[in-house]
């Protein structure tokens, strides 16, 4: 019966990272509850993964708690919170409201997701947040992602403390920049300000990596599935840096 099959809830399921995560978790035999803001985007995802259970909800609103909860009819094995952010600009340019909205989507959204699934969480469930490299390595062009993802890292540690008694673990995956339409838009804005080609900026960003590569959505999806292993309890509350060697600081 479908209601007895373990569920994976993925917020941001129609994005570049989310789509890769959905496909990978579906291959692991989990039933996917895919959360996105529009039905049209979810319809497109269902063409790729037909068994996806669509859930239209805006994770930036408290209304999402009831909407996600209503979509659950079985035990939840893993939740993945991975909405994207679209607020560009450095700390001298970004509007304070935009900064607050970013924190609301990332940290507030993760808390809403956990509240929505709390009653259905399996005893060995995983709470997974997709953060970002800029939460640990501030930049001069991504103020909102930096602040929001730093807040998310703190929240994940708090969730690890709160849910550990139930055998439930919490994890942050922090990818580096990925070659997605979102990153190309950022590169185009930076290139325009400098009067250079967008590809020049992208090449510079690749070179920030020790191996000269961007992180891929498939690599992030791989990391999510690794957290399904029983051994993953050892890393609860910690951050997994998937930045291809961009971060230079310790620890």
PDB file of C-alpha atoms in Angstrom:
ATOM      1  CA  UNK A   1       0.000   0.000   0.000  1.00  0.00           C
ATOM      2  CA  UNK A   2       1.231   3.479  -0.823  1.00  0.00           C
ATOM      3  CA  UNK A   3       0.426   4.780   2.647  1.00  0.00           C
ATOM      4  CA  UNK A   4       2.963   2.377   4.209  1.00  0.00           C
ATOM      5  CA  UNK A   5       5.798   3.263   1.853  1.00  0.00           C
ATOM      6  CA  UNK A   6       8.424   5.589   3.334  1.00  0.00           C
ATOM      7  CA  UNK A   7       8.149   9.172   2.154  1.00  0.00           C
ATOM      8  CA  UNK A   8      10.720  11.764   1.164  1.00  0.00           C
ATOM      9  CA  UNK A   9       9.497  15.367   1.275  1.00  0.00           C
ATOM     10  CA  UNK A  10      11.446  17.711  -0.990  1.00  0.00           C
ATOM     11  CA  UNK A  11      10.932  21.484  -0.883  1.00  0.00           C
ATOM     12  CA  UNK A  12      12.197  23.262  -3.967  1.00  0.00           C
ATOM     13  CA  UNK A  13      11.599  20.069  -5.914  1.00  0.00           C
ATOM     14  CA  UNK A  14      11.320  21.762  -9.309  1.00  0.00           C
ATOM     15  CA  UNK A  15      14.683  23.560  -9.174  1.00  0.00           C
ATOM     16  CA  UNK A  16      17.973  22.307 -10.586  1.00  0.00           C
ATOM     17  CA  UNK A  17      19.077  20.765  -7.276  1.00  0.00           C
ATOM     18  CA  UNK A  18      15.578  19.684  -6.288  1.00  0.00           C
ATOM     19  CA  UNK A  19      14.920  17.791  -9.501  1.00  0.00           C
ATOM     20  CA  UNK A  20      18.154  15.840  -9.180  1.00  0.00           C
ATOM     21  CA  UNK A  21      17.374  15.040  -5.543  1.00  0.00           C
ATOM     22  CA  UNK A  22      13.849  13.877  -6.386  1.00  0.00           C
ATOM     23  CA  UNK A  23      15.114  11.523  -9.078  1.00  0.00           C
ATOM     24  CA  UNK A  24      17.807  10.077  -6.840  1.00  0.00           C
ATOM     25  CA  UNK A  25      15.504   9.525  -3.854  1.00  0.00           C
ATOM     26  CA  UNK A  26      12.872   7.962  -6.100  1.00  0.00           C
ATOM     27  CA  UNK A  27      15.520   5.497  -7.300  1.00  0.00           C
ATOM     28  CA  UNK A  28      16.132   4.655  -3.639  1.00  0.00           C
ATOM     29  CA  UNK A  29      12.549   3.404  -3.447  1.00  0.00           C
ATOM     30  CA  UNK A  30      11.067   6.340  -1.557  1.00  0.00           C
ATOM     31  CA  UNK A  31       7.747   7.937  -2.451  1.00  0.00           C
ATOM     32  CA  UNK A  32       8.281  11.622  -3.132  1.00  0.00           C
ATOM     33  CA  UNK A  33       6.094  14.447  -1.878  1.00  0.00           C
ATOM     34  CA  UNK A  34       7.325  17.316  -4.037  1.00  0.00           C
ATOM     35  CA  UNK A  35       6.708  20.838  -2.750  1.00  0.00           C
ATOM     36  CA  UNK A  36       6.752  23.852  -5.058  1.00  0.00           C
ATOM     37  CA  UNK A  37       4.911  27.140  -5.419  1.00  0.00           C
ATOM     38  CA  UNK A  38       3.108  26.390  -8.699  1.00  0.00           C
ATOM     39  CA  UNK A  39       1.140  23.456 -10.024  1.00  0.00           C
ATOM     40  CA  UNK A  40       2.559  23.960 -13.521  1.00  0.00           C
ATOM     41  CA  UNK A  41       6.108  23.374 -12.309  1.00  0.00           C
ATOM     42  CA  UNK A  42       5.038  20.234 -10.464  1.00  0.00           C
ATOM     43  CA  UNK A  43       3.254  18.928 -13.569  1.00  0.00           C
ATOM     44  CA  UNK A  44       6.535  19.214 -15.457  1.00  0.00           C
ATOM     45  CA  UNK A  45       8.341  17.283 -12.700  1.00  0.00           C
ATOM     46  CA  UNK A  46       5.728  14.507 -12.805  1.00  0.00           C
ATOM     47  CA  UNK A  47       6.527  13.961 -16.470  1.00  0.00           C
ATOM     48  CA  UNK A  48      10.011  12.923 -15.330  1.00  0.00           C
ATOM     49  CA  UNK A  49       9.007  11.104 -12.125  1.00  0.00           C
ATOM     50  CA  UNK A  50       5.390   9.950 -12.589  1.00  0.00           C
ATOM     51  CA  UNK A  51       4.850   8.727  -9.011  1.00  0.00           C
ATOM     52  CA  UNK A  52       5.608  12.109  -7.428  1.00  0.00           C
ATOM     53  CA  UNK A  53       2.899  13.383  -5.072  1.00  0.00           C
ATOM     54  CA  UNK A  54       2.524  17.107  -5.843  1.00  0.00           C
ATOM     55  CA  UNK A  55       2.101  19.642  -3.049  1.00  0.00           C
ATOM     56  CA  UNK A  56       1.579  23.283  -3.949  1.00  0.00           C
ATOM     57  CA  UNK A  57       2.825  25.446  -1.081  1.00  0.00           C
ATOM     58  CA  UNK A  58       4.862  28.581  -0.487  1.00  0.00           C
ATOM     59  CA  UNK A  59       7.446  27.666   2.133  1.00  0.00           C
ATOM     60  CA  UNK A  60       7.826  31.368   2.984  1.00  0.00           C
ATOM     61  CA  UNK A  61       4.326  31.316   4.503  1.00  0.00           C
ATOM     62  CA  UNK A  62       3.076  29.569   7.640  1.00  0.00           C
ATOM     63  CA  UNK A  63       0.210  28.234   5.492  1.00  0.00           C
ATOM     64  CA  UNK A  64       2.712  25.765   4.066  1.00  0.00           C
ATOM     65  CA  UNK A  65       2.695  23.801   7.328  1.00  0.00           C
ATOM     66  CA  UNK A  66      -0.890  22.642   6.898  1.00  0.00           C
ATOM     67  CA  UNK A  67      -0.516  22.128   3.144  1.00  0.00           C
ATOM     68  CA  UNK A  68       2.503  19.829   3.490  1.00  0.00           C
ATOM     69  CA  UNK A  69       1.047  17.976   6.464  1.00  0.00           C
ATOM     70  CA  UNK A  70      -2.119  17.215   4.497  1.00  0.00           C
ATOM     71  CA  UNK A  71      -0.072  15.579   1.719  1.00  0.00           C
ATOM     72  CA  UNK A  72       1.429  12.962   4.055  1.00  0.00           C
ATOM     73  CA  UNK A  73      -0.192   9.558   4.418  1.00  0.00           C
ATOM     74  CA  UNK A  74       2.737   7.498   5.607  1.00  0.00           C
ATOM     75  CA  UNK A  75       5.994   7.573   7.573  1.00  0.00           C
ATOM     76  CA  UNK A  76       8.513  10.238   6.566  1.00  0.00           C
ATOM     77  CA  UNK A  77      12.071   8.952   6.200  1.00  0.00           C
ATOM     78  CA  UNK A  78      13.749  12.132   4.966  1.00  0.00           C
ATOM     79  CA  UNK A  79      12.918  15.774   4.363  1.00  0.00           C
ATOM     80  CA  UNK A  80      15.027  17.997   2.135  1.00  0.00           C
ATOM     81  CA  UNK A  81      14.694  21.762   2.229  1.00  0.00           C
ATOM     82  CA  UNK A  82      16.244  23.261  -0.886  1.00  0.00           C
ATOM     83  CA  UNK A  83      14.481  26.403  -2.133  1.00  0.00           C
ATOM     84  CA  UNK A  84      16.529  28.811  -4.186  1.00  0.00           C
ATOM     85  CA  UNK A  85      17.116  32.490  -3.486  1.00  0.00           C
ATOM     86  CA  UNK A  86      16.821  35.273  -6.031  1.00  0.00           C
ATOM     87  CA  UNK A  87      17.907  38.307  -3.977  1.00  0.00           C
ATOM     88  CA  UNK A  88      21.077  39.638  -5.665  1.00  0.00           C
ATOM     89  CA  UNK A  89      23.520  42.215  -4.413  1.00  0.00           C
ATOM     90  CA  UNK A  90      26.251  42.837  -1.897  1.00  0.00           C
ATOM     91  CA  UNK A  91      25.778  44.170   1.607  1.00  0.00           C
ATOM     92  CA  UNK A  92      26.045  47.789   0.428  1.00  0.00           C
ATOM     93  CA  UNK A  93      23.327  47.352  -2.203  1.00  0.00           C
ATOM     94  CA  UNK A  94      20.745  44.866  -0.955  1.00  0.00           C
ATOM     95  CA  UNK A  95      17.495  46.121   0.530  1.00  0.00           C
ATOM     96  CA  UNK A  96      17.018  45.167   4.203  1.00  0.00           C
ATOM     97  CA  UNK A  97      13.624  43.692   3.304  1.00  0.00           C
ATOM     98  CA  UNK A  98      15.234  41.392   0.750  1.00  0.00           C
ATOM     99  CA  UNK A  99      17.723  40.194   3.354  1.00  0.00           C
ATOM    100  CA  UNK A 100      14.891  39.426   5.775  1.00  0.00           C
ATOM    101  CA  UNK A 101      12.985  37.569   3.057  1.00  0.00           C
ATOM    102  CA  UNK A 102      16.013  35.392   2.350  1.00  0.00           C
ATOM    103  CA  UNK A 103      16.313  34.375   6.000  1.00  0.00           C
ATOM    104  CA  UNK A 104      12.565  33.701   6.102  1.00  0.00           C
ATOM    105  CA  UNK A 105      12.781  31.365   3.101  1.00  0.00           C
ATOM    106  CA  UNK A 106      15.867  29.488   4.245  1.00  0.00           C
ATOM    107  CA  UNK A 107      15.679  29.277   8.043  1.00  0.00           C
ATOM    108  CA  UNK A 108      11.965  29.994   8.464  1.00  0.00           C
ATOM    109  CA  UNK A 109      11.122  27.605   5.646  1.00  0.00           C
ATOM    110  CA  UNK A 110      13.167  24.783   7.160  1.00  0.00           C
ATOM    111  CA  UNK A 111      11.383  25.233  10.473  1.00  0.00           C
ATOM    112  CA  UNK A 112       7.979  25.206   8.736  1.00  0.00           C
ATOM    113  CA  UNK A 113       8.907  22.009   6.903  1.00  0.00           C
ATOM    114  CA  UNK A 114       9.936  20.275  10.107  1.00  0.00           C
ATOM    115  CA  UNK A 115       6.751  21.406  11.863  1.00  0.00           C
ATOM    116  CA  UNK A 116       4.690  20.027   8.983  1.00  0.00           C
ATOM    117  CA  UNK A 117       6.205  16.539   9.135  1.00  0.00           C
ATOM    118  CA  UNK A 118       6.856  16.228  12.872  1.00  0.00           C
ATOM    119  CA  UNK A 119       4.003  13.828  13.641  1.00  0.00           C
ATOM    120  CA  UNK A 120       4.923  11.538  10.723  1.00  0.00           C
ATOM    121  CA  UNK A 121       8.688  11.356  11.202  1.00  0.00           C
ATOM    122  CA  UNK A 122      10.122   7.839  11.403  1.00  0.00           C
ATOM    123  CA  UNK A 123      12.367   7.061  14.366  1.00  0.00           C
ATOM    124  CA  UNK A 124      15.457   7.166  12.128  1.00  0.00           C
ATOM    125  CA  UNK A 125      14.384  10.076   9.936  1.00  0.00           C
ATOM    126  CA  UNK A 126      16.756  12.615   8.394  1.00  0.00           C
ATOM    127  CA  UNK A 127      16.199  16.387   8.349  1.00  0.00           C
ATOM    128  CA  UNK A 128      18.319  17.814   5.547  1.00  0.00           C
ATOM    129  CA  UNK A 129      18.808  21.458   4.615  1.00  0.00           C
ATOM    130  CA  UNK A 130      20.542  22.561   1.424  1.00  0.00           C
ATOM    131  CA  UNK A 131      22.528  25.633   2.380  1.00  0.00           C
ATOM    132  CA  UNK A 132      25.420  27.110   0.506  1.00  0.00           C
ATOM    133  CA  UNK A 133      29.112  27.890   0.419  1.00  0.00           C
ATOM    134  CA  UNK A 134      28.487  31.603   0.983  1.00  0.00           C
ATOM    135  CA  UNK A 135      27.087  30.902   4.439  1.00  0.00           C
ATOM    136  CA  UNK A 136      30.657  30.078   5.467  1.00  0.00           C
ATOM    137  CA  UNK A 137      32.691  32.098   2.982  1.00  0.00           C
ATOM    138  CA  UNK A 138      31.134  35.573   2.577  1.00  0.00           C
ATOM    139  CA  UNK A 139      31.285  37.252  -0.816  1.00  0.00           C
ATOM    140  CA  UNK A 140      30.874  40.805  -2.033  1.00  0.00           C
ATOM    141  CA  UNK A 141      28.035  39.881  -4.402  1.00  0.00           C
ATOM    142  CA  UNK A 142      25.800  37.434  -2.502  1.00  0.00           C
ATOM    143  CA  UNK A 143      24.867  39.057   0.804  1.00  0.00           C
ATOM    144  CA  UNK A 144      21.430  37.455   1.165  1.00  0.00           C
ATOM    145  CA  UNK A 145      22.556  33.854   0.513  1.00  0.00           C
ATOM    146  CA  UNK A 146      25.452  34.356   2.908  1.00  0.00           C
ATOM    147  CA  UNK A 147      23.359  35.595   5.817  1.00  0.00           C
ATOM    148  CA  UNK A 148      20.456  33.213   5.178  1.00  0.00           C
ATOM    149  CA  UNK A 149      22.634  30.130   4.868  1.00  0.00           C
ATOM    150  CA  UNK A 150      24.632  31.049   7.975  1.00  0.00           C
ATOM    151  CA  UNK A 151      21.333  31.223   9.880  1.00  0.00           C
ATOM    152  CA  UNK A 152      20.347  27.863   8.398  1.00  0.00           C
ATOM    153  CA  UNK A 153      23.551  26.250   9.665  1.00  0.00           C
ATOM    154  CA  UNK A 154      22.742  27.384  13.199  1.00  0.00           C
ATOM    155  CA  UNK A 155      19.155  26.144  12.907  1.00  0.00           C
ATOM    156  CA  UNK A 156      20.325  22.696  11.791  1.00  0.00           C
ATOM    157  CA  UNK A 157      22.445  22.382  14.938  1.00  0.00           C
ATOM    158  CA  UNK A 158      19.432  23.330  17.046  1.00  0.00           C
ATOM    159  CA  UNK A 159      17.267  20.749  15.249  1.00  0.00           C
ATOM    160  CA  UNK A 160      19.926  18.106  15.874  1.00  0.00           C
ATOM    161  CA  UNK A 161      19.732  18.858  19.597  1.00  0.00           C
ATOM    162  CA  UNK A 162      15.945  18.930  19.699  1.00  0.00           C
ATOM    163  CA  UNK A 163      15.292  15.763  17.672  1.00  0.00           C
ATOM    164  CA  UNK A 164      18.247  13.627  18.718  1.00  0.00           C
ATOM    165  CA  UNK A 165      16.297  12.097  21.580  1.00  0.00           C
ATOM    166  CA  UNK A 166      13.936  10.595  19.000  1.00  0.00           C
ATOM    167  CA  UNK A 167      16.785   9.123  16.960  1.00  0.00           C
ATOM    168  CA  UNK A 168      16.200  11.744  14.250  1.00  0.00           C
ATOM    169  CA  UNK A 169      19.224  13.514  12.804  1.00  0.00           C
ATOM    170  CA  UNK A 170      19.674  16.922  11.152  1.00  0.00           C
ATOM    171  CA  UNK A 171      22.197  17.810   8.452  1.00  0.00           C
ATOM    172  CA  UNK A 172      23.319  20.744   6.341  1.00  0.00           C
ATOM    173  CA  UNK A 173      24.674  20.235   2.836  1.00  0.00           C
ATOM    174  CA  UNK A 174      26.555  23.322   1.635  1.00  0.00           C
ATOM    175  CA  UNK A 175      27.279  23.191  -2.094  1.00  0.00           C
ATOM    176  CA  UNK A 176      29.595  25.575  -3.837  1.00  0.00           C
ATOM    177  CA  UNK A 177      28.442  27.480  -6.923  1.00  0.00           C
ATOM    178  CA  UNK A 178      26.774  25.248  -9.531  1.00  0.00           C
ATOM    179  CA  UNK A 179      26.537  25.943 -13.253  1.00  0.00           C
ATOM    180  CA  UNK A 180      22.813  26.650 -13.290  1.00  0.00           C
ATOM    181  CA  UNK A 181      20.677  29.383 -14.895  1.00  0.00           C
ATOM    182  CA  UNK A 182      20.671  31.154 -11.510  1.00  0.00           C
ATOM    183  CA  UNK A 183      24.481  31.279 -11.372  1.00  0.00           C
ATOM    184  CA  UNK A 184      24.696  32.435 -14.985  1.00  0.00           C
ATOM    185  CA  UNK A 185      22.342  35.299 -14.164  1.00  0.00           C
ATOM    186  CA  UNK A 186      24.612  36.310 -11.265  1.00  0.00           C
ATOM    187  CA  UNK A 187      27.650  36.104 -13.533  1.00  0.00           C
ATOM    188  CA  UNK A 188      25.915  38.251 -16.145  1.00  0.00           C
ATOM    189  CA  UNK A 189      25.189  40.981 -13.584  1.00  0.00           C
ATOM    190  CA  UNK A 190      28.763  40.965 -12.325  1.00  0.00           C
ATOM    191  CA  UNK A 191      30.095  40.998 -15.883  1.00  0.00           C
ATOM    192  CA  UNK A 192      27.926  43.969 -16.815  1.00  0.00           C
ATOM    193  CA  UNK A 193      29.248  45.995 -13.880  1.00  0.00           C
ATOM    194  CA  UNK A 194      32.841  45.222 -14.870  1.00  0.00           C
ATOM    195  CA  UNK A 195      32.368  45.566 -18.607  1.00  0.00           C
ATOM    196  CA  UNK A 196      33.538  42.024 -19.372  1.00  0.00           C
ATOM    197  CA  UNK A 197      31.945  38.908 -20.863  1.00  0.00           C
ATOM    198  CA  UNK A 198      29.797  36.714 -18.609  1.00  0.00           C
ATOM    199  CA  UNK A 199      31.912  33.695 -19.549  1.00  0.00           C
ATOM    200  CA  UNK A 200      34.970  35.508 -18.162  1.00  0.00           C
ATOM    201  CA  UNK A 201      33.273  35.806 -14.781  1.00  0.00           C
ATOM    202  CA  UNK A 202      32.180  32.159 -14.882  1.00  0.00           C
ATOM    203  CA  UNK A 203      35.730  31.060 -15.634  1.00  0.00           C
ATOM    204  CA  UNK A 204      37.011  33.100 -12.700  1.00  0.00           C
ATOM    205  CA  UNK A 205      34.446  31.456 -10.444  1.00  0.00           C
ATOM    206  CA  UNK A 206      35.522  28.009 -11.643  1.00  0.00           C
ATOM    207  CA  UNK A 207      39.114  28.873 -10.839  1.00  0.00           C
ATOM    208  CA  UNK A 208      38.164  29.580  -7.209  1.00  0.00           C
ATOM    209  CA  UNK A 209      37.792  25.814  -6.830  1.00  0.00           C
ATOM    210  CA  UNK A 210      40.858  23.672  -6.094  1.00  0.00           C
ATOM    211  CA  UNK A 211      39.909  21.470  -9.053  1.00  0.00           C
ATOM    212  CA  UNK A 212      38.575  24.214 -11.309  1.00  0.00           C
ATOM    213  CA  UNK A 213      35.016  22.896 -11.297  1.00  0.00           C
ATOM    214  CA  UNK A 214      31.540  23.881 -10.226  1.00  0.00           C
ATOM    215  CA  UNK A 215      29.487  21.646  -7.961  1.00  0.00           C
ATOM    216  CA  UNK A 216      26.771  19.777  -9.863  1.00  0.00           C
ATOM    217  CA  UNK A 217      23.154  19.100  -8.840  1.00  0.00           C
ATOM    218  CA  UNK A 218      23.862  15.385  -9.226  1.00  0.00           C
ATOM    219  CA  UNK A 219      26.655  15.612  -6.644  1.00  0.00           C
ATOM    220  CA  UNK A 220      24.289  17.276  -4.194  1.00  0.00           C
ATOM    221  CA  UNK A 221      21.696  14.560  -4.828  1.00  0.00           C
ATOM    222  CA  UNK A 222      24.364  11.918  -4.168  1.00  0.00           C
ATOM    223  CA  UNK A 223      25.173  13.542  -0.827  1.00  0.00           C
ATOM    224  CA  UNK A 224      21.504  13.538   0.174  1.00  0.00           C
ATOM    225  CA  UNK A 225      21.179   9.819  -0.491  1.00  0.00           C
ATOM    226  CA  UNK A 226      24.350   9.105   1.488  1.00  0.00           C
ATOM    227  CA  UNK A 227      22.610  10.516   4.552  1.00  0.00           C
ATOM    228  CA  UNK A 228      20.057   7.702   4.368  1.00  0.00           C
ATOM    229  CA  UNK A 229      22.719   5.271   5.597  1.00  0.00           C
ATOM    230  CA  UNK A 230      22.513   4.224   9.276  1.00  0.00           C
ATOM    231  CA  UNK A 231      26.086   5.438   9.756  1.00  0.00           C
ATOM    232  CA  UNK A 232      24.997   9.033   9.003  1.00  0.00           C
ATOM    233  CA  UNK A 233      23.929   9.479  12.638  1.00  0.00           C
ATOM    234  CA  UNK A 234      27.596  10.232  13.368  1.00  0.00           C
ATOM    235  CA  UNK A 235      27.400  13.551  11.491  1.00  0.00           C
ATOM    236  CA  UNK A 236      24.174  14.950  12.896  1.00  0.00           C
ATOM    237  CA  UNK A 237      24.262  18.703  13.380  1.00  0.00           C
ATOM    238  CA  UNK A 238      27.251  19.172  11.108  1.00  0.00           C
ATOM    239  CA  UNK A 239      27.753  20.745   7.690  1.00  0.00           C
ATOM    240  CA  UNK A 240      28.888  18.827   4.640  1.00  0.00           C
ATOM    241  CA  UNK A 241      30.886  21.133   2.360  1.00  0.00           C
ATOM    242  CA  UNK A 242      30.376  20.251  -1.304  1.00  0.00           C
ATOM    243  CA  UNK A 243      32.292  23.253  -2.621  1.00  0.00           C
ATOM    244  CA  UNK A 244      35.007  21.575  -4.718  1.00  0.00           C
ATOM    245  CA  UNK A 245      37.670  23.022  -2.448  1.00  0.00           C
ATOM    246  CA  UNK A 246      36.607  26.683  -2.486  1.00  0.00           C
ATOM    247  CA  UNK A 247      36.646  27.216   1.243  1.00  0.00           C
ATOM    248  CA  UNK A 248      40.149  27.928   2.502  1.00  0.00           C
ATOM    249  CA  UNK A 249      39.525  28.583   6.181  1.00  0.00           C
ATOM    250  CA  UNK A 250      39.664  26.168   9.102  1.00  0.00           C
ATOM    251  CA  UNK A 251      37.964  24.142  10.402  1.00  0.00           C
TER     252      UNK A 251
END
